[in-house]
Amino acid sequence: MSSAKSPPTKPGYHTTSYIVTDFDGAHVCTSKTPFYSAARALLKQGHDPLAVLYMHTDASPNWSLRAPLGRAAKLTVQENAAHGPRVVPYDGERLALLKSNRENPNGN
């Protein structure tokens, strides 16, 4: 299966994008939420939703997150001024709308 490698996180807003590769070094995705984004990318590639995804940091060979692809793909990390990072349900349609609004603030 694949693994998402990321450096240890720092306090405050998470602004770093991480490159996710599989065990062969092939690029899976680049994301600020590597574990959950990798799960969605791997499902799109046709991987089994019951396959288990593991993530570890460069600092340790031990996994730091683990979940079936199908379950992880339904989640993401949300962070704002009122709350630190927390795992929440993934809403792809809402995120696409927010991205569209950022790219076209006047609706053009």
mmCIF file of N, CA and C in Angstrom:
data_model
loop_
_atom_site.group_PDB
_atom_site.id
_atom_site.type_symbol
_atom_site.label_atom_id
_atom_site.label_comp_id
_atom_site.label_asym_id
_atom_site.label_seq_id
_atom_site.Cartn_x
_atom_site.Cartn_y
_atom_site.Cartn_z
ATOM 1 N N MET A 1 0.848 -1.175 0.000
ATOM 2 C CA MET A 1 0.000 0.000 0.000
ATOM 3 C C MET A 1 0.885 1.226 0.000
ATOM 4 N N SER A 2 0.334 2.344 0.331
ATOM 5 C CA SER A 2 1.052 3.608 0.278
ATOM 6 C C SER A 2 1.236 4.180 1.666
ATOM 7 N N SER A 3 2.168 5.097 1.768
ATOM 8 C CA SER A 3 2.368 5.787 3.024
ATOM 9 C C SER A 3 2.528 7.262 2.751
ATOM 10 N N ALA A 4 2.099 8.072 3.685
ATOM 11 C CA ALA A 4 2.265 9.522 3.584
ATOM 12 C C ALA A 4 3.337 9.918 4.577
ATOM 13 N N LYS A 5 4.401 10.543 4.112
ATOM 14 C CA LYS A 5 5.486 10.960 4.994
ATOM 15 C C LYS A 5 5.413 12.464 5.174
ATOM 16 N N SER A 6 5.517 12.912 6.396
ATOM 17 C CA SER A 6 5.499 14.347 6.660
ATOM 18 C C SER A 6 6.416 14.656 7.833
ATOM 19 N N PRO A 7 6.994 15.867 7.846
ATOM 20 C CA PRO A 7 7.805 16.253 8.996
ATOM 21 C C PRO A 7 6.911 16.518 10.200
ATOM 22 N N PRO A 8 7.471 16.570 11.404
ATOM 23 C CA PRO A 8 6.654 16.882 12.580
ATOM 24 C C PRO A 8 5.952 18.227 12.411
ATOM 25 N N THR A 9 4.737 18.336 12.929
ATOM 26 C CA THR A 9 3.975 19.576 12.792
ATOM 27 C C THR A 9 4.457 20.612 13.794
ATOM 28 N N LYS A 10 4.176 21.862 13.507
ATOM 29 C CA LYS A 10 4.541 22.977 14.382
ATOM 30 C C LYS A 10 3.263 23.588 14.940
ATOM 31 N N PRO A 11 3.333 24.257 16.090
ATOM 32 C CA PRO A 11 2.148 24.912 16.636
ATOM 33 C C PRO A 11 1.655 26.011 15.698
ATOM 34 N N GLY A 12 0.374 26.304 15.760
ATOM 35 C CA GLY A 12 -0.199 27.370 14.938
ATOM 36 C C GLY A 12 -0.814 26.816 13.673
ATOM 37 N N TYR A 13 -1.158 27.716 12.788
ATOM 38 C CA TYR A 13 -1.801 27.300 11.543
ATOM 39 C C TYR A 13 -0.890 26.410 10.724
ATOM 40 N N HIS A 14 -1.483 25.408 10.153
ATOM 41 C CA HIS A 14 -0.772 24.438 9.331
ATOM 42 C C HIS A 14 -0.756 24.964 7.895
ATOM 43 N N THR A 15 0.390 25.450 7.436
ATOM 44 C CA THR A 15 0.458 26.055 6.107
ATOM 45 C C THR A 15 1.361 25.295 5.151
ATOM 46 N N THR A 16 2.022 24.276 5.618
ATOM 47 C CA THR A 16 2.947 23.520 4.783
ATOM 48 C C THR A 16 2.202 22.499 3.945
ATOM 49 N N SER A 17 2.560 22.403 2.673
ATOM 50 C CA SER A 17 2.041 21.330 1.829
ATOM 51 C C SER A 17 3.046 20.188 1.843
ATOM 52 N N TYR A 18 2.547 18.987 1.945
ATOM 53 C CA TYR A 18 3.383 17.802 2.016
ATOM 54 C C TYR A 18 3.238 16.993 0.742
ATOM 55 N N ILE A 19 4.335 16.406 0.308
ATOM 56 C CA ILE A 19 4.324 15.536 -0.864
ATOM 57 C C ILE A 19 4.137 14.110 -0.369
ATOM 58 N N VAL A 20 3.133 13.436 -0.901
ATOM 59 C CA VAL A 20 2.833 12.063 -0.508
ATOM 60 C C VAL A 20 3.297 11.135 -1.623
ATOM 61 N N THR A 21 4.079 10.126 -1.250
ATOM 62 C CA THR A 21 4.547 9.131 -2.212
ATOM 63 C C THR A 21 4.181 7.735 -1.725
ATOM 64 N N ASP A 22 4.146 6.798 -2.667
ATOM 65 C CA ASP A 22 3.924 5.413 -2.261
ATOM 66 C C ASP A 22 5.276 4.775 -1.938
ATOM 67 N N PHE A 23 5.279 3.498 -1.616
ATOM 68 C CA PHE A 23 6.520 2.831 -1.213
ATOM 69 C C PHE A 23 7.562 2.802 -2.324
ATOM 70 N N ASP A 24 7.117 2.915 -3.569
ATOM 71 C CA ASP A 24 8.040 2.929 -4.704
ATOM 72 C C ASP A 24 8.526 4.331 -5.036
ATOM 73 N N GLY A 25 8.049 5.339 -4.297
ATOM 74 C CA GLY A 25 8.453 6.718 -4.540
ATOM 75 C C GLY A 25 7.590 7.453 -5.545
ATOM 76 N N ALA A 26 6.527 6.817 -6.041
ATOM 77 C CA ALA A 26 5.630 7.466 -7.003
ATOM 78 C C ALA A 26 4.767 8.509 -6.290
ATOM 79 N N HIS A 27 4.586 9.659 -6.925
ATOM 80 C CA HIS A 27 3.789 10.753 -6.359
ATOM 81 C C HIS A 27 2.319 10.347 -6.269
ATOM 82 N N VAL A 28 1.720 10.523 -5.109
ATOM 83 C CA VAL A 28 0.288 10.261 -4.906
ATOM 84 C C VAL A 28 -0.472 11.577 -4.906
ATOM 85 N N CYS A 29 -0.019 12.558 -4.111
ATOM 86 C CA CYS A 29 -0.647 13.875 -4.059
ATOM 87 C C CYS A 29 0.251 14.829 -3.282
ATOM 88 N N THR A 30 -0.078 16.108 -3.354
ATOM 89 C CA THR A 30 0.563 17.142 -2.542
ATOM 90 C C THR A 30 -0.553 17.865 -1.824
ATOM 91 N N SER A 31 -0.469 17.985 -0.510
ATOM 92 C CA SER A 31 -1.600 18.507 0.250
ATOM 93 C C SER A 31 -1.164 19.016 1.619
ATOM 94 N N LYS A 32 -1.980 19.910 2.174
ATOM 95 C CA LYS A 32 -1.797 20.360 3.557
ATOM 96 C C LYS A 32 -2.363 19.328 4.531
ATOM 97 N N THR A 33 -3.201 18.440 4.031
ATOM 98 C CA THR A 33 -3.764 17.354 4.833
ATOM 99 C C THR A 33 -3.392 16.038 4.153
ATOM 100 N N PRO A 34 -2.121 15.636 4.252
ATOM 101 C CA PRO A 34 -1.625 14.535 3.429
ATOM 102 C C PRO A 34 -2.307 13.192 3.644
ATOM 103 N N PHE A 35 -2.631 12.858 4.863
ATOM 104 C CA PHE A 35 -3.206 11.540 5.123
ATOM 105 C C PHE A 35 -4.574 11.396 4.464
ATOM 106 N N TYR A 36 -5.445 12.350 4.708
ATOM 107 C CA TYR A 36 -6.808 12.263 4.188
ATOM 108 C C TYR A 36 -6.856 12.506 2.684
ATOM 109 N N SER A 37 -6.047 13.427 2.188
ATOM 110 C CA SER A 37 -5.993 13.680 0.744
ATOM 111 C C SER A 37 -5.436 12.469 0.000
ATOM 112 N N ALA A 38 -4.440 11.819 0.580
ATOM 113 C CA ALA A 38 -3.877 10.620 -0.043
ATOM 114 C C ALA A 38 -4.928 9.521 -0.137
ATOM 115 N N ALA A 39 -5.751 9.383 0.887
ATOM 116 C CA ALA A 39 -6.811 8.370 0.854
ATOM 117 C C ALA A 39 -7.756 8.630 -0.314
ATOM 118 N N ARG A 40 -8.157 9.893 -0.511
ATOM 119 C CA ARG A 40 -9.050 10.218 -1.634
ATOM 120 C C ARG A 40 -8.363 9.966 -2.974
ATOM 121 N N ALA A 41 -7.089 10.342 -3.084
ATOM 122 C CA ALA A 41 -6.348 10.138 -4.334
ATOM 123 C C ALA A 41 -6.205 8.646 -4.646
ATOM 124 N N LEU A 42 -5.902 7.841 -3.639
ATOM 125 C CA LEU A 42 -5.739 6.408 -3.854
ATOM 126 C C LEU A 42 -7.056 5.740 -4.230
ATOM 127 N N LEU A 43 -8.157 6.191 -3.656
ATOM 128 C CA LEU A 43 -9.461 5.653 -4.052
ATOM 129 C C LEU A 43 -9.751 5.982 -5.513
ATOM 130 N N LYS A 44 -9.422 7.204 -5.936
ATOM 131 C CA LYS A 44 -9.626 7.594 -7.342
ATOM 132 C C LYS A 44 -8.780 6.740 -8.281
ATOM 133 N N GLN A 45 -7.636 6.263 -7.789
ATOM 134 C CA GLN A 45 -6.769 5.397 -8.593
ATOM 135 C C GLN A 45 -7.278 3.960 -8.628
ATOM 136 N N GLY A 46 -8.339 3.676 -7.875
ATOM 137 C CA GLY A 46 -8.937 2.352 -7.906
ATOM 138 C C GLY A 46 -8.527 1.416 -6.790
ATOM 139 N N HIS A 47 -7.867 1.921 -5.771
ATOM 140 C CA HIS A 47 -7.469 1.065 -4.651
ATOM 141 C C HIS A 47 -8.689 0.658 -3.821
ATOM 142 N N ASP A 48 -8.579 -0.464 -3.172
ATOM 143 C CA ASP A 48 -9.642 -1.032 -2.342
ATOM 144 C C ASP A 48 -9.927 -0.125 -1.142
ATOM 145 N N PRO A 49 -11.207 0.275 -0.932
ATOM 146 C CA PRO A 49 -11.556 1.120 0.218
ATOM 147 C C PRO A 49 -11.241 0.468 1.565
ATOM 148 N N LEU A 50 -11.112 -0.854 1.595
ATOM 149 C CA LEU A 50 -10.801 -1.546 2.846
ATOM 150 C C LEU A 50 -9.299 -1.662 3.101
ATOM 151 N N ALA A 51 -8.481 -1.313 2.096
ATOM 152 C CA ALA A 51 -7.024 -1.338 2.281
ATOM 153 C C ALA A 51 -6.649 -0.302 3.335
ATOM 154 N N VAL A 52 -5.639 -0.602 4.116
ATOM 155 C CA VAL A 52 -5.248 0.285 5.212
ATOM 156 C C VAL A 52 -4.109 1.206 4.771
ATOM 157 N N LEU A 53 -4.279 2.494 5.036
ATOM 158 C CA LEU A 53 -3.269 3.514 4.758
ATOM 159 C C LEU A 53 -2.543 3.826 6.057
ATOM 160 N N TYR A 54 -1.222 3.877 5.989
ATOM 161 C CA TYR A 54 -0.392 4.218 7.141
ATOM 162 C C TYR A 54 0.370 5.495 6.832
ATOM 163 N N MET A 55 0.570 6.349 7.841
ATOM 164 C CA MET A 55 1.391 7.540 7.674
ATOM 165 C C MET A 55 2.422 7.581 8.788
ATOM 166 N N HIS A 56 3.628 8.007 8.424
ATOM 167 C CA HIS A 56 4.665 8.205 9.431
ATOM 168 C C HIS A 56 5.463 9.442 9.075
ATOM 169 N N THR A 57 6.160 9.979 10.051
ATOM 170 C CA THR A 57 7.011 11.147 9.821
ATOM 171 C C THR A 57 8.419 10.673 9.493
ATOM 172 N N ASP A 58 9.228 11.587 8.978
ATOM 173 C CA ASP A 58 10.627 11.246 8.721
ATOM 174 C C ASP A 58 11.369 10.947 10.022
ATOM 175 N N ALA A 59 10.853 11.454 11.137
ATOM 176 C CA ALA A 59 11.519 11.285 12.427
ATOM 177 C C ALA A 59 11.358 9.883 13.006
ATOM 178 N N SER A 60 10.392 9.114 12.512
ATOM 179 C CA SER A 60 10.136 7.805 13.099
ATOM 180 C C SER A 60 9.608 6.834 12.048
ATOM 181 N N PRO A 61 10.069 5.586 12.080
ATOM 182 C CA PRO A 61 9.523 4.590 11.163
ATOM 183 C C PRO A 61 8.167 4.050 11.626
ATOM 184 N N ASN A 62 7.773 4.364 12.853
ATOM 185 C CA ASN A 62 6.488 3.907 13.383
ATOM 186 C C ASN A 62 5.362 4.748 12.809
ATOM 187 N N TRP A 63 4.232 4.111 12.526
ATOM 188 C CA TRP A 63 3.119 4.866 11.956
ATOM 189 C C TRP A 63 2.526 5.805 12.992
ATOM 190 N N SER A 64 2.061 6.972 12.512
ATOM 191 C CA SER A 64 1.429 7.953 13.397
ATOM 192 C C SER A 64 -0.069 8.046 13.141
ATOM 193 N N LEU A 65 -0.500 7.652 11.969
ATOM 194 C CA LEU A 65 -1.926 7.568 11.631
ATOM 195 C C LEU A 65 -2.138 6.296 10.829
ATOM 196 N N ARG A 66 -3.327 5.708 10.988
ATOM 197 C CA ARG A 66 -3.655 4.482 10.267
ATOM 198 C C ARG A 66 -5.167 4.399 10.157
ATOM 199 N N ALA A 67 -5.669 4.082 8.965
ATOM 200 C CA ALA A 67 -7.113 3.926 8.774
ATOM 201 C C ALA A 67 -7.380 3.271 7.423
ATOM 202 N N PRO A 68 -8.532 2.606 7.283
ATOM 203 C CA PRO A 68 -8.929 2.119 5.966
ATOM 204 C C PRO A 68 -9.126 3.305 5.013
ATOM 205 N N LEU A 69 -8.751 3.137 3.740
ATOM 206 C CA LEU A 69 -8.868 4.221 2.761
ATOM 207 C C LEU A 69 -10.271 4.813 2.715
ATOM 208 N N GLY A 70 -11.282 3.959 2.664
ATOM 209 C CA GLY A 70 -12.658 4.440 2.553
ATOM 210 C C GLY A 70 -13.072 5.325 3.713
ATOM 211 N N ARG A 71 -12.615 4.991 4.889
ATOM 212 C CA ARG A 71 -12.956 5.801 6.071
ATOM 213 C C ARG A 71 -12.160 7.105 6.092
ATOM 214 N N ALA A 72 -10.852 7.033 5.821
ATOM 215 C CA ALA A 72 -10.000 8.228 5.832
ATOM 216 C C ALA A 72 -10.421 9.225 4.757
ATOM 217 N N ALA A 73 -10.901 8.734 3.621
ATOM 218 C CA ALA A 73 -11.297 9.618 2.518
ATOM 219 C C ALA A 73 -12.489 10.494 2.884
ATOM 220 N N LYS A 74 -13.240 10.112 3.888
ATOM 221 C CA LYS A 74 -14.421 10.872 4.307
ATOM 222 C C LYS A 74 -14.092 11.951 5.330
ATOM 223 N N LEU A 75 -12.796 12.111 5.652
ATOM 224 C CA LEU A 75 -12.390 13.056 6.692
ATOM 225 C C LEU A 75 -11.367 14.059 6.167
ATOM 226 N N THR A 76 -11.203 15.152 6.903
ATOM 227 C CA THR A 76 -10.163 16.137 6.627
ATOM 228 C C THR A 76 -9.814 16.841 7.931
ATOM 229 N N VAL A 77 -8.871 17.754 7.885
ATOM 230 C CA VAL A 77 -8.481 18.532 9.056
ATOM 231 C C VAL A 77 -8.933 19.964 8.847
ATOM 232 N N GLN A 78 -9.550 20.534 9.872
ATOM 233 C CA GLN A 78 -10.005 21.924 9.817
ATOM 234 C C GLN A 78 -9.329 22.678 10.956
ATOM 235 N N GLU A 79 -8.912 23.911 10.661
ATOM 236 C CA GLU A 79 -8.239 24.729 11.659
ATOM 237 C C GLU A 79 -8.642 26.178 11.440
ATOM 238 N N ASN A 80 -8.919 26.888 12.527
ATOM 239 C CA ASN A 80 -9.234 28.317 12.432
ATOM 240 C C ASN A 80 -8.755 29.006 13.711
ATOM 241 N N ALA A 81 -9.016 30.302 13.811
ATOM 242 C CA ALA A 81 -8.533 31.074 14.959
ATOM 243 C C ALA A 81 -9.152 30.605 16.274
ATOM 244 N N ALA A 82 -10.382 30.105 16.225
ATOM 245 C CA ALA A 82 -11.072 29.684 17.441
ATOM 246 C C ALA A 82 -10.688 28.272 17.881
ATOM 247 N N HIS A 83 -10.316 27.426 16.926
ATOM 248 C CA HIS A 83 -10.027 26.023 17.228
ATOM 249 C C HIS A 83 -8.729 25.610 16.554
ATOM 250 N N GLY A 84 -7.943 24.845 17.255
ATOM 251 C CA GLY A 84 -6.748 24.266 16.657
ATOM 252 C C GLY A 84 -7.149 23.192 15.662
ATOM 253 N N PRO A 85 -6.204 22.463 15.140
ATOM 254 C CA PRO A 85 -6.529 21.426 14.162
ATOM 255 C C PRO A 85 -7.467 20.377 14.753
ATOM 256 N N ARG A 86 -8.461 20.009 13.967
ATOM 257 C CA ARG A 86 -9.377 18.941 14.386
ATOM 258 C C ARG A 86 -9.862 18.189 13.155
ATOM 259 N N VAL A 87 -10.150 16.940 13.327
ATOM 260 C CA VAL A 87 -10.627 16.096 12.240
ATOM 261 C C VAL A 87 -12.127 16.294 12.101
ATOM 262 N N VAL A 88 -12.569 16.577 10.864
ATOM 263 C CA VAL A 88 -13.980 16.832 10.579
ATOM 264 C C VAL A 88 -14.373 16.082 9.306
ATOM 265 N N PRO A 89 -15.679 15.912 9.066
ATOM 266 C CA PRO A 89 -16.109 15.284 7.813
ATOM 267 C C PRO A 89 -15.657 16.108 6.603
ATOM 268 N N TYR A 90 -15.252 15.429 5.543
ATOM 269 C CA TYR A 90 -14.814 16.074 4.308
ATOM 270 C C TYR A 90 -16.036 16.452 3.482
ATOM 271 N N ASP A 91 -16.074 17.686 3.015
ATOM 272 C CA ASP A 91 -17.159 18.169 2.160
ATOM 273 C C ASP A 91 -16.539 18.695 0.871
ATOM 274 N N GLY A 92 -16.363 17.826 -0.106
ATOM 275 C CA GLY A 92 -15.713 18.177 -1.358
ATOM 276 C C GLY A 92 -16.419 19.274 -2.123
ATOM 277 N N GLU A 93 -17.749 19.271 -2.118
ATOM 278 C CA GLU A 93 -18.500 20.306 -2.841
ATOM 279 C C GLU A 93 -18.264 21.678 -2.219
ATOM 280 N N ARG A 94 -18.266 21.762 -0.900
ATOM 281 C CA ARG A 94 -18.035 23.040 -0.216
ATOM 282 C C ARG A 94 -16.628 23.559 -0.500
ATOM 283 N N LEU A 95 -15.641 22.667 -0.457
ATOM 284 C CA LEU A 95 -14.265 23.073 -0.721
ATOM 285 C C LEU A 95 -14.081 23.540 -2.160
ATOM 286 N N ALA A 96 -14.739 22.885 -3.112
ATOM 287 C CA ALA A 96 -14.656 23.311 -4.511
ATOM 288 C C ALA A 96 -15.262 24.697 -4.682
ATOM 289 N N LEU A 97 -16.368 24.973 -3.992
ATOM 290 C CA LEU A 97 -17.002 26.290 -4.064
ATOM 291 C C LEU A 97 -16.095 27.358 -3.460
ATOM 292 N N LEU A 98 -15.491 27.082 -2.312
ATOM 293 C CA LEU A 98 -14.571 28.039 -1.692
ATOM 294 C C LEU A 98 -13.377 28.325 -2.596
ATOM 295 N N LYS A 99 -12.834 27.289 -3.213
ATOM 296 C CA LYS A 99 -11.696 27.466 -4.117
ATOM 297 C C LYS A 99 -12.103 28.301 -5.322
ATOM 298 N N SER A 100 -13.273 28.039 -5.860
ATOM 299 C CA SER A 100 -13.780 28.806 -7.003
ATOM 300 C C SER A 100 -13.959 30.269 -6.636
ATOM 301 N N ASN A 101 -14.490 30.535 -5.449
ATOM 302 C CA ASN A 101 -14.691 31.914 -4.995
ATOM 303 C C ASN A 101 -13.365 32.633 -4.792
ATOM 304 N N ARG A 102 -12.338 31.920 -4.328
ATOM 305 C CA ARG A 102 -11.016 32.522 -4.153
ATOM 306 C C ARG A 102 -10.390 32.879 -5.494
ATOM 307 N N GLU A 103 -10.571 32.004 -6.479
ATOM 308 C CA GLU A 103 -9.982 32.227 -7.799
ATOM 309 C C GLU A 103 -10.736 33.294 -8.583
ATOM 310 N N ASN A 104 -12.039 33.413 -8.358
ATOM 311 C CA ASN A 104 -12.880 34.383 -9.061
ATOM 312 C C ASN A 104 -13.710 35.162 -8.056
ATOM 313 N N PRO A 105 -13.111 36.089 -7.299
ATOM 314 C CA PRO A 105 -13.837 36.783 -6.229
ATOM 315 C C PRO A 105 -15.037 37.595 -6.716
ATOM 316 N N ASN A 106 -15.045 37.993 -7.976
ATOM 317 C CA ASN A 106 -16.170 38.767 -8.518
ATOM 318 C C ASN A 106 -17.186 37.890 -9.225
ATOM 319 N N GLY A 107 -16.971 36.575 -9.191
ATOM 320 C CA GLY A 107 -17.913 35.660 -9.820
ATOM 321 C C GLY A 107 -17.776 35.601 -11.325
ATOM 322 N N ASN A 108 -16.675 36.074 -11.863
ATOM 323 C CA ASN A 108 -16.465 36.065 -13.322
ATOM 324 C C ASN A 108 -15.787 34.804 -13.768
#
